[in-house]
Amino acid sequence: MGVGREDCAVILVDEAGGASHNDSIRGIKYGANGKLFVSAGDDKLVKVWSTESWHCIATVCSEKRVSAVAISNDGLHVCFADKFGVVWVVDLPGVDETQAPLNKKAVPLLAHYCSIITSLEFSPDGHFIVSADRDFKIRVTVFPKKPLDGAHEVQSFCLGHTEFVSCLDFICTPDSPQGILVSGGGDSTVRMWDIISGSLLDTCAVGAKAQFESDTTEGNCSTVTDICTIPACTLIAVAIQSLRGIMLLSCDLSSRTLSVMKVVSIIGENFVPTSLGSSISGGLLWMVTGASKLRGSDISSLSRVKVISGFEKSSPDASEQEPAVLVDSEIPGGAKLLEKLQGSISVDEKVFLAAADAVKTAMCNLLIKKQYSDEKREFRKRTRNDRKSKH
Amino acid sequence: MWSDVKLEKNKAKQTPLKHSAALHEEAKDFCFLASLILSLQREIMLQNKANPTINKSTGLPRKRFYRARAHSNPLSDSHFPVPLSPSHVDYSLHYPQLFPSSYRSDGSKKIEFADIGCGFGGLLISLSTLFPETLMIGMELRDKVTEYVKERILGLRVANPGQYQNVSVVRTNSMKYIPNYFEKGQLSKMFFLFPDPHFKEKNHRRRVISPHLLDEYAYVLKVGGIIYTITDVEELGEWMKSCLQNHPMFESLSETELDADPVVKLLSTATEEGQKVARNGGQTFQAVYRRIKPASQENS
C-alpha cells in the first residue's frame, strides 16, 4: 500500500543528492506554511524537501520502517513514527538552499508500547503532537520546548475506537484556533475529540451509511481509510473502503456534533479513493487511489487522481453549487498534470479494483488483530518449546 | 527468584539437572502441600462436589494448581477483554460490597493503588489491611496466577467478613493498557515488585520500567504520587533507578522519607518473591520515586 497525495500543481520531486526513495512511501506531509515537505516509507529514509525548489534539504535514516510523518508548526522539527511504536524527532536547520543535504540523527520523542503508529499530527496551535495507533489509542502529548530531550508530558488519551485508528485530522476555524480532532478507524466510525480532556465529543457511524449507499455489500469492509478536513468550512471528507466516492460530514461546532451531509459518488469508474488531500486556497479536494507495488500483477501504472470542487459555496446557500467531481480536463493543470501523476491519462479499469484490494489486504495484515479460538491457543501452547523439554 | 534465573540458565548449559536453592524451596512447598492434601483427603472425599483447588480449612486457593511459567510475552496481541476507557471499568465486579450497582457514579471513589505484575498478590493482601479505605488493584498478565489471586481474595473476604473488600485483581497487559484503566492523575501509588528482568539486551524493550513507559506512569500518577520498585537483580535495579532518575517528572525520596513510609518495609517482606529472596539470603535493590511537576511546567 503506497498511498500518496499531491495537492499542488507543481509536481515531480527531483532527486538532489543523497539516496532517493526506493520502496513504498507510507507517509508524506506538508509543513504548516507549505514551505517544507516530508516523505518517508519502507526504505527507512525520511527526506525533507524545500517546496520552492523541490530540493532535498535533509535525509534522516530510521532504524525501522516509517509509518507516519509530521512537521512541527514552526518548521523546526520533523517527527516520524516507526512500526515499533516509537516517534522520533530531528531538528531542521533553516531552509538553506546553498547547503548540501544534511544527514541528521533522530532521537526518540515518545513511544506507544510496541504498536504500529498509523497517523501523526500536530495540533493547529502547535502545542501538542497527536499520535494514533493500532491498539485503538490516540495519544495527545505536549510538544516540549526542547523536543530533543523527549516529550514526557501526556495531555490526554482519546479512547473510544473499538478497532485500529487509521487517520487523524484537525478541524480548525477562526472560532476554535485550538482545533478539534477528528479520527477515523477500522470500526467504521469517524469520531470527534476534545484533545485537552481526551473526551469523545461525537461519533458518526459512517460504515452503516456507506453500506447503504454503495449497493455492493461485501461484508464488513467499510474501514475508514482516510479523512481530510476542508479548510475554511467545517466539512470533513471521508474515504471508506468499498465506497466509490467520498462521504462528506458536516461538523456543528456549537453543539459539537457530526452529521452526514452527503455522499459524493463517482459515476462511471470503479474509483475507491485511498487517500485524500485538500488544497489550502482553491477549495478543491484531491483524491488518489493507487498502490505502489502489487504482487503478481503486470500493471505498470497504479494510480488515479480525481478532484472534487465546489465546497465553499455549498455551505451558505446550497442551491448555487454543489460539491461535484471534476472531469479530467477541468482539473487545474489538466491532462498534462494527470499524465505525470498517474503515468498515463487513461488508466485501466482493473487497476482500481487491484489498488482498492491491495489497500484492504495491507490494512488487514498490518492492523487488524489476529483472533485465535481457545482451542487453537491451547494447541499453540502445547507445541511450545519450553513445555516439550519438560515432558 | 529472578536473580537465580540467569544463574539457572547459565548452569543449564553445563549441568542441566542441577537444582538451585530456589527449586529446593519450591520442593519444600510441595511437600508441605502434599502433607496438607493427605490430611484433608478424607474431608474432600466426603464432599465430592467441593473444588479440589481450594483448601477446605482456610478457604484459600492451593498454589500448586495455579503454577505458571515465570515469563510471559508482553508484546503478543492480547485476546482478553480490555475496558474501552477508565469510565468503562466495572467497579461492581471488583468491589461488589462497595459498589452494588453496575457503574459507579462520577465523583465516587476510584482505584488509587496499582500493583503492576502483582504475581500471587502478597503485597496487595498486606496493603489491604494497612489502607482499608483505599481501593487497590493488582494487574497480572499470567492467566493462572490472576485466577489464584482472585480466589485468594474471595477466600479472604469470606474468612474475614468486612475485610479485603478494597482489593481486586485483573488480568491485563499493563504495558499496553494502563490508560484504559486509570484516568490522568488517578493513582497515588504504583508498585513494580520483582519484575521480569529480561536480561538480554534485545529484550530490554519488554521491561516494565522503561523511559517511555514512565511517561505513561507519570500520566496516571497524581503529583506527589509514589512509584515503588524493587528487584533482586542488581543490573535491573540499576536500570530502574537510572530510568527514574533521568525522567524529569520523578524525584527520589530522601532517606528519612523512606524510613517514615510503612509501605517501603513491605516491599521486601510482603511478596512471595521477596520472602523467597530473604530465605535464600539474597540482596534486594529498591528505587522509590515521587511524581513531581517538572520545572518546565511550573509557570503554566
XYZ file of C-alpha atoms in Angstrom:
691
model
C 0.000 0.000 0.000
C 1.743 3.090 -1.133
C -0.596 5.960 -0.832
C 0.458 9.398 -1.841
C -1.238 12.687 -2.074
C -0.302 15.585 -4.258
C -2.250 18.724 -3.918
C -0.112 21.188 -5.690
C 0.097 21.934 -9.366
C 3.871 21.815 -9.392
C 4.925 18.229 -9.314
C 7.672 15.716 -9.629
C 10.113 15.942 -6.821
C 13.616 15.883 -8.195
C 16.350 13.953 -6.512
C 19.198 16.186 -5.492
C 21.904 14.395 -3.649
C 21.643 11.512 -1.212
C 19.850 8.271 -1.793
C 16.385 8.549 -3.242
C 13.379 6.601 -2.085
C 13.399 3.076 -3.397
C 10.468 1.475 -1.647
C 6.833 2.192 -0.820
C 6.166 5.641 0.612
C 3.988 5.380 3.719
C 3.772 8.955 4.801
C 4.004 12.402 3.284
C 3.130 15.762 4.736
C 3.488 19.481 4.155
C 4.659 21.835 6.865
C 2.252 24.412 8.270
C 3.314 27.180 5.913
C 3.741 24.912 2.924
C 7.454 25.597 2.598
C 8.539 22.147 3.665
C 7.500 18.706 2.598
C 8.484 15.422 4.172
C 8.277 11.896 2.809
C 9.170 8.529 4.291
C 8.390 4.870 3.986
C 9.619 1.311 3.864
C 13.142 2.203 2.756
C 13.692 3.720 6.231
C 14.648 7.085 4.795
C 12.975 10.284 5.897
C 13.517 13.025 3.349
C 12.715 16.677 3.904
C 12.181 18.816 0.842
C 12.006 22.510 0.233
C 8.849 23.119 -1.781
C 10.259 26.152 -3.543
C 12.994 24.372 -5.404
C 11.982 20.764 -4.619
C 15.471 20.137 -3.331
C 16.040 17.631 -0.608
C 17.343 19.585 2.381
C 17.768 16.718 4.815
C 17.830 12.945 4.827
C 17.369 11.058 8.066
C 17.942 7.336 8.410
C 15.452 5.439 10.535
C 16.209 2.133 12.215
C 12.806 0.766 11.356
C 10.249 1.240 8.613
C 8.438 4.536 8.903
C 4.661 4.614 9.138
C 3.811 8.318 9.634
C 5.477 11.716 9.417
C 4.778 15.272 10.568
C 6.477 18.661 10.617
C 6.160 20.932 13.660
C 4.239 24.129 13.029
C 7.320 26.322 13.381
C 9.059 24.211 10.768
C 11.984 23.489 13.063
C 11.382 19.811 13.775
C 10.408 16.767 11.795
C 8.784 13.850 13.579
C 8.371 10.368 12.231
C 6.866 7.224 13.677
C 8.096 3.711 13.112
C 6.367 0.368 13.079
C 7.510 -0.389 16.618
C 5.588 2.498 18.087
C 8.405 4.978 18.622
C 8.065 8.567 17.448
C 11.411 10.147 16.587
C 12.286 13.786 16.288
C 15.023 15.547 14.391
C 15.717 19.259 14.299
C 15.939 21.004 10.980
C 18.263 23.768 10.017
C 16.711 26.812 8.402
C 15.726 26.205 4.829
C 19.064 26.936 3.305
C 19.264 26.166 -0.370
C 23.001 26.525 -0.600
C 23.845 23.813 1.875
C 24.309 20.255 0.897
C 21.670 17.821 2.185
C 22.281 17.102 5.826
C 22.427 13.678 7.306
C 20.921 14.033 10.733
C 20.382 11.654 13.577
C 16.968 11.330 15.137
C 16.282 10.910 18.851
C 13.247 9.185 20.363
C 10.492 11.594 21.358
C 7.772 9.328 22.720
C 6.518 5.788 22.297
C 3.368 3.754 22.079
C 4.183 0.378 23.532
C 5.149 -1.724 20.523
C 2.124 -0.753 18.498
C 2.183 0.435 14.886
C 1.585 4.184 14.776
C -0.800 4.914 11.952
C -1.009 8.677 11.995
C 0.884 11.633 13.400
C -0.453 15.168 13.540
C 0.418 18.470 15.187
C -2.402 20.474 16.740
C -3.128 23.735 14.868
C -1.655 25.817 17.708
C 1.466 23.666 17.680
C 1.261 22.848 21.405
C 0.506 19.152 21.013
C 1.585 16.221 18.929
C -1.118 13.614 18.398
C -0.354 10.013 17.529
C -2.781 7.217 16.707
C -2.060 3.510 16.857
C -3.290 0.060 16.048
C -4.245 -0.603 19.695
C -7.319 1.682 19.369
C -5.482 4.534 21.059
C -4.943 8.207 20.299
C -2.306 9.856 22.463
C -2.074 13.637 22.856
C 1.393 14.677 24.047
C 2.605 18.154 24.932
C 5.196 19.106 22.334
C 8.044 20.350 24.523
C 10.202 23.410 24.061
C 13.239 21.173 23.771
C 11.932 18.210 21.802
C 15.339 16.577 21.624
C 15.039 15.799 25.361
C 11.879 13.791 24.708
C 8.199 14.568 25.217
C 7.268 13.261 28.653
C 4.022 15.010 29.436
C 0.930 13.247 28.154
C -2.006 15.642 27.931
C -4.663 13.009 27.335
C -5.576 9.716 25.756
C -8.550 9.753 23.391
C -10.132 6.337 23.965
C -13.265 5.117 22.275
C -12.376 3.497 18.973
C -13.079 -0.207 19.058
C -10.625 -1.077 16.289
C -7.382 0.392 14.978
C -7.282 4.133 14.365
C -6.320 4.779 10.756
C -6.295 8.538 10.314
C -6.345 11.869 12.128
C -7.061 15.445 11.142
C -7.966 18.740 12.785
C -10.935 20.995 12.129
C -9.648 24.497 12.503
C -11.766 27.601 12.233
C -11.205 31.183 13.406
C -13.618 30.455 16.287
C -11.621 27.492 17.507
C -7.938 28.165 16.855
C -7.072 25.257 19.125
C -8.773 22.919 16.709
C -10.984 19.913 17.138
C -9.537 16.487 16.465
C -11.322 14.052 14.188
C -10.258 10.457 13.679
C -11.323 7.551 11.524
C -10.760 3.885 12.156
C -11.279 0.245 11.457
C -14.501 0.310 13.441
C -16.128 2.235 10.535
C -16.618 5.367 12.579
C -15.441 8.937 12.478
C -15.041 10.379 15.963
C -14.594 13.909 17.209
C -12.452 14.657 20.284
C -11.544 17.386 22.704
C -7.794 16.884 22.946
C -7.359 18.809 26.200
C -9.539 16.410 28.200
C -9.424 13.491 25.792
C -13.195 13.267 25.869
C -15.185 11.915 22.969
C -17.483 14.629 21.619
C -19.360 12.708 18.965
C -19.279 9.515 16.934
C -20.540 9.149 13.400
C -21.022 5.583 12.222
C -20.125 6.184 8.595
C -19.813 2.481 7.834
C -23.527 1.814 8.132
C -24.313 4.738 5.886
C -21.711 3.749 3.302
C -23.052 0.219 3.075
C -26.417 1.668 2.319
C -25.165 3.996 -0.391
C -22.882 1.643 -2.250
C -25.009 -1.215 -3.403
C -22.087 -3.658 -3.301
C -22.222 -5.083 0.172
C -19.169 -7.210 0.751
C -19.354 -7.875 4.428
C -17.687 -5.515 6.851
C -15.170 -3.756 4.694
C -16.132 -0.219 5.498
C -12.923 0.740 7.251
C -12.263 4.463 7.153
C -9.048 4.739 5.131
C -8.547 8.496 5.231
C -10.179 11.675 6.391
C -9.481 15.205 5.315
C -10.928 18.385 6.676
C -11.717 21.074 4.137
C -10.179 24.380 5.231
C -12.434 27.393 5.729
C -15.540 25.323 6.235
C -16.441 22.705 8.754
C -16.647 19.811 6.332
C -14.814 16.525 6.622
C -14.250 14.320 3.606
C -14.128 10.623 4.447
C -12.721 7.836 2.298
C -14.215 4.474 3.130
C -13.230 1.057 1.850
C -15.628 -0.142 -0.839
C -17.289 3.265 -1.220
C -16.957 4.624 -4.752
C -16.723 8.232 -3.856
C -16.393 10.114 -0.623
C -18.693 10.880 2.238
C -18.961 14.460 3.427
C -19.604 15.038 7.116
C -20.519 18.408 8.471
C -19.427 19.399 11.920
C -21.566 21.635 14.090
C -19.092 23.496 16.246
C -21.630 24.926 18.705
C -23.272 21.623 19.567
C -20.048 19.707 18.809
C -21.774 17.088 16.713
C -21.038 15.342 13.458
C -23.608 14.524 10.823
C -23.514 13.008 7.373
C -24.118 15.759 4.824
C -23.980 13.804 1.628
C -22.143 11.196 -0.356
C -20.376 12.395 -3.489
C -20.376 9.382 -5.771
C -18.034 8.856 -8.638
C -20.076 7.623 -11.527
C -18.747 5.526 -14.323
C -15.478 4.462 -12.734
C -14.658 1.948 -10.065
C -12.825 4.629 -8.148
C -12.438 3.970 -4.427
C -10.223 6.742 -3.043
C -7.495 5.594 -0.702
C -6.004 8.945 0.156
C -7.354 12.478 0.354
C -5.810 15.914 0.372
C -7.308 19.377 0.239
C -5.813 22.463 -1.316
C -5.450 25.331 1.104
C -6.781 28.033 -1.191
C -8.779 26.649 -4.063
C -11.466 24.703 -2.286
C -10.500 21.546 -4.072
C -10.354 18.043 -2.693
C -7.809 15.784 -4.359
C -8.412 12.074 -4.239
C -5.919 9.350 -5.049
C -6.307 5.655 -5.410
C -3.324 3.516 -6.045
C -0.747 1.025 -4.940
C 2.959 1.284 -5.440
C 3.667 -2.404 -5.677
C 1.370 -5.239 -6.488
C 2.405 -8.808 -6.251
C 1.555 -10.941 -9.229
C 0.392 -8.096 -11.363
C 1.745 -6.751 -14.623
C 0.012 -3.412 -14.387
C 2.570 -0.660 -14.501
C 0.581 2.435 -13.698
C -1.267 2.054 -10.477
C -2.672 5.375 -9.526
C -5.607 7.523 -10.445
C -6.233 11.078 -9.354
C -9.597 12.791 -9.182
C -10.703 16.158 -7.908
C -13.878 17.421 -6.261
C -14.651 21.126 -6.221
C -17.422 23.415 -5.074
C -17.069 23.298 -1.296
C -17.035 26.975 -0.357
C -20.370 27.727 -1.929
C -22.135 24.682 -0.665
C -22.467 25.720 2.940
C -24.148 29.179 2.902
C -26.684 28.670 0.100
C -26.558 25.176 -1.136
C -28.555 25.862 -4.266
C -25.778 27.709 -6.016
C -23.146 24.996 -6.332
C -22.863 21.511 -5.005
C -19.618 19.616 -4.500
C -19.037 17.797 -7.760
C -16.389 15.608 -9.299
C -14.403 17.430 -11.976
C -13.843 15.790 -15.319
C -10.201 15.310 -16.122
C -9.937 18.318 -18.410
C -11.245 20.661 -15.700
C -8.541 19.736 -13.221
C -6.006 22.536 -12.726
C -3.047 21.516 -14.803
C -5.311 19.463 -16.976
C -4.344 16.314 -18.753
C -0.648 17.170 -18.565
C -0.647 17.058 -14.799
C -2.686 13.906 -14.692
C -0.311 12.220 -17.073
C 2.578 12.967 -14.754
C 0.730 11.917 -11.615
C -0.794 8.779 -12.992
C 1.796 7.755 -15.531
C -0.789 7.832 -18.269
C -4.024 9.650 -18.906
C -6.256 6.673 -19.213
C -5.954 4.087 -16.509
C -7.094 0.535 -16.918
C -10.298 -0.181 -15.070
C -8.895 -3.238 -13.313
C -6.215 -1.092 -11.719
C -8.832 0.468 -9.479
C -10.014 -2.822 -8.161
C -6.469 -4.072 -7.742
C -5.490 -0.934 -5.831
C -8.515 -0.966 -3.571
C -7.884 -4.619 -2.903
C -4.231 -4.035 -2.107
C -5.122 -1.386 0.440
C -7.643 -3.700 2.031
C -5.175 -6.573 2.354
C -2.438 -4.309 3.620
C -4.694 -2.910 6.334
C -5.911 -6.381 7.243
C -2.425 -7.810 7.541
C -0.971 -4.921 9.440
C -3.647 -3.505 11.631
C -6.375 -5.997 12.425
C -5.589 -8.182 15.397
C -5.436 -11.879 14.831
C -8.174 -13.750 16.605
C -7.466 -17.276 17.695
C -10.025 -19.591 19.204
C -9.383 -21.025 22.663
C -8.668 -24.456 21.197
C -6.141 -23.062 18.781
C -4.460 -21.108 21.548
C -4.235 -24.245 23.699
C -2.801 -26.105 20.748
C -0.166 -23.456 20.193
C 0.740 -23.634 23.874
C 1.141 -27.390 23.645
C 3.708 -27.085 20.905
C 5.729 -24.568 22.850
C 9.405 -25.430 23.186
C 9.728 -24.986 26.943
C 6.882 -27.414 27.551
C 8.329 -30.045 25.280
C 11.578 -30.301 27.181
C 9.810 -30.972 30.468
C 7.722 -33.951 29.366
C 13.682 -15.538 42.478
C 14.809 -13.626 39.449
C 18.495 -13.411 40.291
C 18.546 -17.196 40.001
C 17.038 -17.179 36.562
C 20.200 -16.079 34.863
C 22.262 -18.428 37.011
C 19.860 -21.184 36.204
C 20.180 -20.529 32.520
C 23.954 -20.469 32.665
C 24.061 -23.601 34.775
C 21.638 -25.312 32.482
C 24.148 -25.048 29.694
C 26.717 -27.086 31.630
C 24.862 -29.262 34.086
C 21.243 -29.344 33.074
C 19.969 -31.334 36.041
C 21.415 -29.304 38.876
C 18.845 -27.781 41.209
C 19.158 -24.366 42.744
C 18.218 -23.367 46.241
C 15.058 -21.804 44.920
C 13.945 -25.056 43.464
C 14.554 -26.781 46.760
C 12.382 -24.218 48.426
C 9.658 -24.920 45.940
C 10.039 -28.600 46.574
C 9.568 -27.903 50.270
C 6.383 -26.041 49.425
C 5.215 -29.048 47.530
C 5.965 -31.397 50.433
C 4.052 -29.191 52.774
C 1.150 -29.038 50.389
C 1.267 -32.784 49.884
C 1.001 -33.451 53.609
C -1.814 -30.960 53.757
C -3.575 -32.791 50.972
C -3.255 -36.122 52.776
C -4.695 -34.723 55.961
C -7.571 -33.225 54.063
C -8.172 -36.106 51.748
C -10.968 -37.635 53.747
C -12.729 -34.359 54.061
C -12.564 -33.820 50.320
C -13.805 -37.305 49.609
C -16.756 -36.707 51.843
C -17.663 -33.621 49.851
C -17.189 -34.717 46.303
C -18.634 -31.550 44.866
C -16.063 -29.364 46.576
C -13.484 -27.633 44.408
C -10.187 -29.501 44.837
C -8.193 -26.376 44.050
C -9.467 -24.730 47.227
C -8.019 -25.570 50.609
C -11.002 -26.687 52.688
C -9.792 -25.490 56.061
C -8.720 -21.990 55.080
C -10.932 -21.467 52.051
C -7.904 -20.193 50.196
C -6.734 -21.478 46.802
C -3.945 -24.025 46.699
C -0.961 -22.690 44.861
C 0.004 -25.984 43.245
C -2.976 -25.719 40.949
C -2.032 -22.255 39.805
C 1.653 -22.556 38.993
C 2.658 -20.870 35.786
C 5.858 -20.166 33.974
C 7.647 -17.069 35.151
C 7.841 -15.392 31.770
C 5.017 -14.027 29.712
C 5.362 -12.187 26.448
C 4.117 -8.619 26.846
C 4.433 -7.974 23.115
C 1.902 -10.528 21.901
C -1.552 -9.480 20.761
C -3.927 -9.667 23.688
C -7.068 -11.725 23.495
C -8.641 -10.825 26.837
C -11.252 -8.099 27.183
C -9.957 -4.599 27.852
C -12.167 -1.758 29.063
C -12.704 0.890 26.397
C -11.753 3.679 28.791
C -11.373 4.233 32.555
C -15.077 5.075 32.815
C -15.870 1.606 31.455
C -14.088 -0.206 34.294
C -16.865 -2.012 36.148
C -16.162 -1.381 39.820
C -19.068 -3.549 40.937
C -17.272 -6.609 39.571
C -14.130 -5.795 41.518
C -15.571 -4.373 44.731
C -19.118 -5.778 44.979
C -19.674 -4.718 48.566
C -18.596 -1.133 47.971
C -20.227 -0.725 44.559
C -23.507 -2.613 44.463
C -24.723 -1.114 41.176
C -23.114 -1.749 37.840
C -21.397 1.536 37.097
C -20.025 3.958 39.615
C -21.367 7.474 39.539
C -18.889 10.236 38.914
C -17.060 11.607 41.893
C -17.255 8.390 43.850
C -14.170 6.562 44.996
C -11.624 5.487 42.445
C -8.778 2.997 42.493
C -5.706 4.651 43.983
C -3.075 1.907 44.233
C -1.961 -0.281 41.360
C 0.347 -3.262 41.797
C 1.740 -3.859 38.327
C 2.611 -7.503 37.850
C 1.139 -8.426 41.220
C 2.096 -12.082 40.926
C 0.482 -14.150 43.691
C -0.782 -10.986 45.384
C 1.198 -10.950 48.643
C 1.659 -7.202 48.682
C -1.989 -6.469 47.868
C -3.147 -8.579 50.786
C -0.817 -6.748 53.185
C -1.790 -3.339 51.834
C -5.472 -4.140 52.056
C -5.470 -4.134 55.856
C -2.897 -1.336 56.108
C -5.059 1.006 53.959
C -8.594 -0.321 54.492
C -10.175 2.812 52.996
C -8.191 2.776 49.746
C -9.208 0.928 46.610
C -6.386 -1.056 45.073
C -5.953 -3.372 42.144
C -3.355 -5.879 41.051
C -2.571 -6.284 37.368
C -1.108 -9.549 36.170
C -0.557 -10.895 32.697
C -0.480 -14.596 33.523
C -3.951 -16.058 33.436
C -3.482 -18.798 36.044
C -1.763 -16.507 38.513
C -4.562 -13.970 38.190
C -7.072 -16.732 38.895
C -5.150 -17.631 42.037
C -5.188 -14.061 43.339
C -8.882 -13.780 42.534
C -9.655 -16.945 44.510
C -7.369 -15.824 47.302
C -9.179 -12.509 47.699
C -12.584 -14.202 47.572
C -11.431 -16.682 50.195
C -10.110 -13.960 52.451
C -13.331 -11.985 52.111
C -15.352 -14.995 53.256
C -12.989 -15.816 56.113
C -12.750 -12.207 57.319
C -16.167 -10.567 56.903
C -15.883 -6.869 56.155
C -12.211 -7.073 55.279
C -10.394 -7.292 51.952
C -13.280 -5.586 50.189
C -10.923 -2.951 48.814
C -8.617 -5.243 46.840
C -9.077 -6.812 43.460
C -7.093 -8.182 40.565
C -7.375 -8.024 36.822
C -5.725 -9.992 34.063
C -4.260 -7.479 31.651
C -1.131 -6.289 29.915
C -0.370 -3.170 31.900
C 2.338 -2.112 29.475
C -0.290 -1.692 26.795
C -3.487 -0.845 28.621
C -2.674 1.338 31.648
C -4.572 4.315 30.151
C -7.647 2.121 29.658
C -7.895 1.569 33.409
C -6.843 4.844 35.024
C -7.539 8.484 34.350
C -4.966 11.219 34.401
C -3.623 11.695 37.926
C -5.842 8.992 39.419
C -3.240 6.874 41.196
C -1.288 7.744 44.324
C 0.906 4.640 44.458
C 2.235 2.258 41.835
C 4.204 -0.899 42.619
C 6.665 -2.773 40.429
C 7.964 -5.562 42.628
C 10.426 -8.095 41.306
C 9.578 -7.600 37.637
C 10.863 -9.873 34.901
C 14.472 -8.743 34.386
C 14.689 -9.538 30.659
C 18.440 -9.879 30.740
C 19.113 -9.909 27.012
C 19.623 -6.519 25.518
C 17.252 -7.164 22.658
C 14.547 -7.854 25.240
C 15.107 -4.651 27.199
C 12.114 -3.110 25.480
C 9.997 -5.694 27.296
C 10.998 -4.326 30.684
C 8.092 -2.858 32.587
C 10.170 0.131 33.681
C 11.472 1.938 30.633
C 11.905 5.622 29.804
C 8.878 5.720 27.509
C 6.559 3.738 29.768
C 7.451 6.096 32.625
C 5.713 8.852 30.622
C 2.505 6.834 30.901
C 3.035 6.104 34.584
C 3.605 9.810 35.186
C 0.298 10.431 33.390
C -1.757 8.128 35.636
C 0.039 9.169 38.849
C -1.054 12.323 40.652
C 1.566 14.921 41.556
C 3.093 13.628 44.793
C 2.203 10.033 43.956
C 4.891 7.443 44.582
C 6.320 4.709 42.408
C 7.914 1.753 44.256
C 10.319 -0.616 42.552
C 12.350 -3.487 43.944
C 14.327 -6.319 42.426
C 16.873 -8.929 43.401
C 18.769 -8.433 40.136
C 21.437 -5.782 40.525
C 21.583 -4.970 36.834
C 17.829 -4.395 36.673
C 17.907 -2.385 39.887
C 20.417 -0.026 38.332
C 18.384 0.175 35.147
C 15.163 1.059 37.005
C 16.956 3.618 39.132
C 18.567 5.313 36.165
C 15.290 5.383 34.201
C 13.548 7.083 37.119
C 16.489 9.357 37.883
C 16.670 10.613 34.291
C 12.952 11.231 33.978
C 12.010 14.895 34.501
C 8.742 14.010 36.241
C 10.197 11.879 39.051
C 12.424 12.658 42.045
C 13.824 10.232 44.589
C 12.585 10.099 48.175
C 15.022 11.092 50.903
C 16.291 8.558 53.453
C 14.068 9.968 56.206
C 11.030 9.824 53.941
C 11.814 6.216 53.088
C 12.127 5.356 56.777
C 8.829 7.028 57.585
C 6.904 5.230 54.833
C 5.385 1.998 56.178
C 4.934 0.699 52.644
C 8.669 0.595 51.947
C 9.124 -2.140 54.544
C 6.506 -4.259 52.835
C 8.351 -4.242 49.508
C 10.817 -6.903 50.532
C 8.693 -8.723 53.126
C 5.130 -8.938 51.821
C 5.563 -10.565 48.440
C 6.179 -14.228 47.782
C 9.151 -13.305 45.647
C 10.590 -11.080 48.365
C 10.202 -13.804 51.007
C 11.969 -16.243 48.751
C 14.858 -13.835 48.302
C 15.044 -13.302 52.085
C 15.008 -17.079 52.747
C 17.906 -17.532 50.387
C 19.779 -14.598 51.816
C 19.643 -12.679 48.545
C 20.166 -8.974 48.106
C 17.464 -6.591 47.002
C 17.707 -3.266 45.198
C 14.909 -0.774 45.538
C 14.112 2.566 43.950
C 11.293 4.720 45.296
C 10.448 7.900 43.419
C 7.868 10.651 43.666
C 5.905 12.073 40.742
C 6.644 15.784 40.551
C 5.601 18.636 38.384
C 8.572 19.227 36.089
C 10.300 22.595 36.198
C 9.252 23.408 32.638
C 5.600 23.230 33.664
C 5.753 25.342 36.770
C 4.682 28.641 35.233
C 1.835 27.156 33.239
